[in-house]
mmCIF file of C-alpha atoms in Angstrom:
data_model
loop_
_atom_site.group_PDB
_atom_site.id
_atom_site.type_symbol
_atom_site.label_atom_id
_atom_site.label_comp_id
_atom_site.label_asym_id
_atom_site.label_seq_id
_atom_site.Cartn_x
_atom_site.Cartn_y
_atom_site.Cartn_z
ATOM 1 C CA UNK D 1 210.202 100.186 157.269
ATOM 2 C CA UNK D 2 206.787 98.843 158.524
ATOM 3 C CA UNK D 3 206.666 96.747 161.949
ATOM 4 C CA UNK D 4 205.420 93.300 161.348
ATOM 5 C CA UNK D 5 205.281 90.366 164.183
ATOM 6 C CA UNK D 6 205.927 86.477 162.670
ATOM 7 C CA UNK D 7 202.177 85.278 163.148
ATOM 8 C CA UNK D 8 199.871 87.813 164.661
ATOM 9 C CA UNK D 9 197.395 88.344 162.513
ATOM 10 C CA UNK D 10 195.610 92.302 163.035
ATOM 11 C CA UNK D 11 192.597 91.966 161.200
ATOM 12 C CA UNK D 12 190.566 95.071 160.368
ATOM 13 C CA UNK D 13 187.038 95.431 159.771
ATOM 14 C CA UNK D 14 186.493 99.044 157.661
ATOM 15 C CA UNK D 15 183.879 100.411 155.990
ATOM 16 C CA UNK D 16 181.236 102.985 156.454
ATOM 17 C CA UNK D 17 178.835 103.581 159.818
ATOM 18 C CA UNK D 18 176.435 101.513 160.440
ATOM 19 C CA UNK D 19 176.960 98.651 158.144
ATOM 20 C CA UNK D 20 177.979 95.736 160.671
ATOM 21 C CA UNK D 21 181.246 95.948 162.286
ATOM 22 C CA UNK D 22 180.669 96.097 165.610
ATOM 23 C CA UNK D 23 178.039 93.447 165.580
ATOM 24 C CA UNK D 24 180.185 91.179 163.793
ATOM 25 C CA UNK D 25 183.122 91.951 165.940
ATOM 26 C CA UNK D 26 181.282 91.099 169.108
ATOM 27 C CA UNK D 27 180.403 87.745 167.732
ATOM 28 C CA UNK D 28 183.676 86.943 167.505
ATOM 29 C CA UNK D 29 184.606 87.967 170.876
ATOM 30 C CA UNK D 30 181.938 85.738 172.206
ATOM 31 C CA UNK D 31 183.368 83.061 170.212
ATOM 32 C CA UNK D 32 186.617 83.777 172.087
ATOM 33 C CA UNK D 33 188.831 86.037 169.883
ATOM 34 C CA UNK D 34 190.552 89.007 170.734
ATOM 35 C CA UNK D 35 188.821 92.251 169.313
ATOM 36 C CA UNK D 36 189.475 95.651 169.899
ATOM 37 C CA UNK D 37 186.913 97.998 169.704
ATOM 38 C CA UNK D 38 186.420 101.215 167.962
ATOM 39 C CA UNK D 39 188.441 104.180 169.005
ATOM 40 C CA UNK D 40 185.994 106.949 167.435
ATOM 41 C CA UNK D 41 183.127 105.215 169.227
ATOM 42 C CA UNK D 42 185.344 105.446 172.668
ATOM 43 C CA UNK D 43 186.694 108.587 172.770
ATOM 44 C CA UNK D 44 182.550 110.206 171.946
ATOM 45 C CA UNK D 45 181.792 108.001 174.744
ATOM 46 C CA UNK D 46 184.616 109.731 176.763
ATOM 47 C CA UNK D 47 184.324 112.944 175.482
ATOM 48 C CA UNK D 48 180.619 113.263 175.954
ATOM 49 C CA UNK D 49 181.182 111.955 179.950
ATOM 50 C CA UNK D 50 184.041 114.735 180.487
ATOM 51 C CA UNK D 51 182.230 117.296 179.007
ATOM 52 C CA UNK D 52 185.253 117.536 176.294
ATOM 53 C CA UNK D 53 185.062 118.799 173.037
ATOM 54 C CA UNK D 54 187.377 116.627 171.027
ATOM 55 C CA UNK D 55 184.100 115.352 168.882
ATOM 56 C CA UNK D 56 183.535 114.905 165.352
ATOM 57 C CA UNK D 57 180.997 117.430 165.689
ATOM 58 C CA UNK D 58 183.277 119.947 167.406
ATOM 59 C CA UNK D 59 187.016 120.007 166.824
ATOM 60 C CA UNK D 60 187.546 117.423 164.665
ATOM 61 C CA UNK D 61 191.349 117.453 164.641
ATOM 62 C CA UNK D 62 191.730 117.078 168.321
ATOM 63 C CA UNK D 63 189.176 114.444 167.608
ATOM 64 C CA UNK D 64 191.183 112.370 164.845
ATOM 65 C CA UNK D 65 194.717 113.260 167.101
ATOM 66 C CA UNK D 66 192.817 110.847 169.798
ATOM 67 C CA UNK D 67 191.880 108.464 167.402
ATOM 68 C CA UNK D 68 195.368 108.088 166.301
ATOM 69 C CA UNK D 69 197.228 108.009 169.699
ATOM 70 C CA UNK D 70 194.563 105.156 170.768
ATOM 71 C CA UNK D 71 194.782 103.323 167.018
ATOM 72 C CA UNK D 72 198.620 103.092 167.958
ATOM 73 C CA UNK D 73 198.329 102.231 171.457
ATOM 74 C CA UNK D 74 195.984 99.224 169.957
ATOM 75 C CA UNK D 75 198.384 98.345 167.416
ATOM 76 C CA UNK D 76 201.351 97.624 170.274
ATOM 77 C CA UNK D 77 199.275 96.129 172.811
ATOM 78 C CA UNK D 78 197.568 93.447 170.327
ATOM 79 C CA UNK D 79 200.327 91.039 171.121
ATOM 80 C CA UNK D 80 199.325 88.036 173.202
ATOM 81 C CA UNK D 81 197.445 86.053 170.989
ATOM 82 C CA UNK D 82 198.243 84.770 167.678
ATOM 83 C CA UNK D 83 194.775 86.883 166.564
ATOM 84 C CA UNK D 84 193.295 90.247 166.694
ATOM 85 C CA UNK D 85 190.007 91.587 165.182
ATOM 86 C CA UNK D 86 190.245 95.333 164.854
ATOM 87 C CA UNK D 87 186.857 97.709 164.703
ATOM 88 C CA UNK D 88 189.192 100.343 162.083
ATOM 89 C CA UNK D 89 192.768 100.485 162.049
ATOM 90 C CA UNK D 90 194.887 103.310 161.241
ATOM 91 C CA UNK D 91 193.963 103.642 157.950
ATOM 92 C CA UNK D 92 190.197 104.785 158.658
ATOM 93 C CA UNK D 93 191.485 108.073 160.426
ATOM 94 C CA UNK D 94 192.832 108.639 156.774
ATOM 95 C CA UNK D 95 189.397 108.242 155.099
ATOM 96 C CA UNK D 96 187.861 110.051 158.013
ATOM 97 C CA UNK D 97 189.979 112.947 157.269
ATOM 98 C CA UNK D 98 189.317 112.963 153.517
ATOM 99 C CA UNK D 99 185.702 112.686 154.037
ATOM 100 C CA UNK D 100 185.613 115.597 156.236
ATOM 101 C CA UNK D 101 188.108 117.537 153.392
ATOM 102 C CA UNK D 102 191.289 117.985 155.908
ATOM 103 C CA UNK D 103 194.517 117.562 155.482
ATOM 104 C CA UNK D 104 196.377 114.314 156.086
ATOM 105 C CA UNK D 105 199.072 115.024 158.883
ATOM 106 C CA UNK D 106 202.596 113.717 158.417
ATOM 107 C CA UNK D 107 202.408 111.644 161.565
ATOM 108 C CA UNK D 108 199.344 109.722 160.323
ATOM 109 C CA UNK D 109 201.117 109.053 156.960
ATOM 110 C CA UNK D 110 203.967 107.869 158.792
ATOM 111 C CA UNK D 111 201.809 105.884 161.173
ATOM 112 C CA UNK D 112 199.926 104.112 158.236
ATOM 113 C CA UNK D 113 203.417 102.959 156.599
ATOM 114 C CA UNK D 114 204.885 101.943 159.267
ATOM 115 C CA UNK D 115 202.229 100.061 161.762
ATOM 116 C CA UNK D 116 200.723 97.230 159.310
ATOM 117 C CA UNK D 117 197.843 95.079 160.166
ATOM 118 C CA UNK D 118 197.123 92.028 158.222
ATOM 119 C CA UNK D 119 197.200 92.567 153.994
ATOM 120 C CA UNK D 120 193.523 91.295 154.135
ATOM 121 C CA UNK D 121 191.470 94.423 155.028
ATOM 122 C CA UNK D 122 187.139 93.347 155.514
ATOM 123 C CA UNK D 123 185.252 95.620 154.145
ATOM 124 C CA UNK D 124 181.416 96.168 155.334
ATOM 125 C CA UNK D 125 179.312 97.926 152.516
ATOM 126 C CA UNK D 126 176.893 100.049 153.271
ATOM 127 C CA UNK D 127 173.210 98.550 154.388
ATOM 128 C CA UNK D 128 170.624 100.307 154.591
ATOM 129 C CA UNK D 129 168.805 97.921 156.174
ATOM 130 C CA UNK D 130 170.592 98.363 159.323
ATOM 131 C CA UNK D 131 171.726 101.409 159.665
ATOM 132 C CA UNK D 132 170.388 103.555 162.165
ATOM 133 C CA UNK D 133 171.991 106.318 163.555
ATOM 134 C CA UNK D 134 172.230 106.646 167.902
ATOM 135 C CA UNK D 135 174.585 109.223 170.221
ATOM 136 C CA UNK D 136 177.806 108.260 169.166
ATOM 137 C CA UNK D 137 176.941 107.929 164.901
ATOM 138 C CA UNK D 138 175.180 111.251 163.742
ATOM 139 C CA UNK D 139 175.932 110.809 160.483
ATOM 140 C CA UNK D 140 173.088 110.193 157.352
ATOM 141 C CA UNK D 141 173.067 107.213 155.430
ATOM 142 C CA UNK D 142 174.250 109.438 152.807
ATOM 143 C CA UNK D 143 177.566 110.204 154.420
ATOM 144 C CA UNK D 144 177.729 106.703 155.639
ATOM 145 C CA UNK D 145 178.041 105.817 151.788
ATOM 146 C CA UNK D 146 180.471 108.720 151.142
ATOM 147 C CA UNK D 147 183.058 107.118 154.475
ATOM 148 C CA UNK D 148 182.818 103.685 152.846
ATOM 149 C CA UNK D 149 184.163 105.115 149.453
ATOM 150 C CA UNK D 150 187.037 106.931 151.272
ATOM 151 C CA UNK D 151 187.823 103.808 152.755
ATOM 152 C CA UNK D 152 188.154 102.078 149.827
ATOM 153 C CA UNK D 153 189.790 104.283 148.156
ATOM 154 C CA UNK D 154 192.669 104.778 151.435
ATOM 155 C CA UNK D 155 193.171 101.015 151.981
ATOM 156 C CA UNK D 156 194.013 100.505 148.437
ATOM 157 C CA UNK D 157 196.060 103.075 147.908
ATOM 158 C CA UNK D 158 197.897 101.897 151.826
ATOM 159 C CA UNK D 159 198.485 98.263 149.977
ATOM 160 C CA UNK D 160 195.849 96.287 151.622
ATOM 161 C CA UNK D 161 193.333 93.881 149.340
ATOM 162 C CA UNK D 162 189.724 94.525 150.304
ATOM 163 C CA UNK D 163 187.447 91.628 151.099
ATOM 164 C CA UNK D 164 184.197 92.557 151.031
ATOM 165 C CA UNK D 165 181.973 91.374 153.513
ATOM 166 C CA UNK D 166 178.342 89.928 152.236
ATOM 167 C CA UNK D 167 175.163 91.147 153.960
ATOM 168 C CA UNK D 168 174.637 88.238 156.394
ATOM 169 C CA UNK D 169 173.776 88.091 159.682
ATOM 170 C CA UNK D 170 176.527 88.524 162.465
ATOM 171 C CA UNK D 171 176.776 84.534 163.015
ATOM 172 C CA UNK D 172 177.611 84.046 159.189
ATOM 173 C CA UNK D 173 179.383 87.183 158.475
ATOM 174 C CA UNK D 174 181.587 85.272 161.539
ATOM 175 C CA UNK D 175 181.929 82.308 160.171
ATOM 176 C CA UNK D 176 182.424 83.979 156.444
ATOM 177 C CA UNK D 177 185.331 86.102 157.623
ATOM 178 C CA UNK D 178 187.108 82.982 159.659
ATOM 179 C CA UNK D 179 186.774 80.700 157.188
ATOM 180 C CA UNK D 180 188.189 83.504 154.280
ATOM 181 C CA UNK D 181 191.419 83.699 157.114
ATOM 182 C CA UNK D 182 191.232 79.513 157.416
ATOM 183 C CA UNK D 183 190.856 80.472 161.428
ATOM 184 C CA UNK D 184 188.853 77.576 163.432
#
């Protein structure tokens, strides 16, 4: 049984590092919707502050087991407007794992069944153009290319249809993705 709410839309932006997301996802919020940023991107941020090692670098399951607890938290508290932009959702911790060659834990399988975001999943191909890598995103283009394939390959096999988004700038990206969901 997967939890669903009558007209809230939770819209997630996938894909690999690097290719637009967060960009795009700020442009909406300055356009006034409701976005929630991503968790892996937090909890470095946190992690490197506290001295913790619950990093993709260092203990990588601690690392995903935060991801998920704040991917869920996300999920319930996106409630009070009839639209939410997600950087990830659920799913990504999935294609995380699988890039990283780990094992999927029961609790994430469950969580991916049962907490569903919107069937339309935007995908962000890789860009080379853009990507650059800072203190939060170590990763090579290279492995940037190999996460975008495990996310494809994770959202369609969770039941979500991929929209892929074309290599705009942020403002038309935007204005691509609300006019795909017929938003104003």
């Amino acid at each position: 049984m997967s939890i669903h709410q009558q007209g809230l839309q939770r819209v997630i932006f996938t894909g690999g590092p690097g290719s637009g997301k967060s960009t795009t996802l700020l442009r909406l919020h300055d356009m006034g919707y409701c976005t929630v940023s991503e968790s892996g991107r937090d909890i470095i941020k946190q992690q490197m502050q506290c001295g913790g090692d619950a990093l993709p670098w260092c203990n990588t399951l601690a690392f995903a087991e935060l991801m998920l607890q704040q991917d869920i938290d996300a999920f319930y508290h996106a409630k009070h407007a009839p639209v939410y932009f997600f950087d990830r959702g659920i799913p990504d911790i999935a294609g995380y794992l699988t890039t990283i060659e780990q094992a999927i834990p029961e609790k994430l399988t469950k969580a991916i069944a049962q907490l569903r975001y919107t069937s339309q999943v935007f995908i962000f191909p890789p860009w080379r153009a853009i990507y650059c890598q800072d203190a939060q995103r170590k990763q090579s283009f290279t492995i940037a290319v190999q996460t975008y394939e495990a996310m494809v390959a994770v959202y369609q096999r969770s039941g979500y249809h991929l929209i892929t988004v074309p290599r705009l700038c942020a403002k038309e990206r935007a204005e691509f993705i609300l006019q795909t969901l017929a938003l104003p």
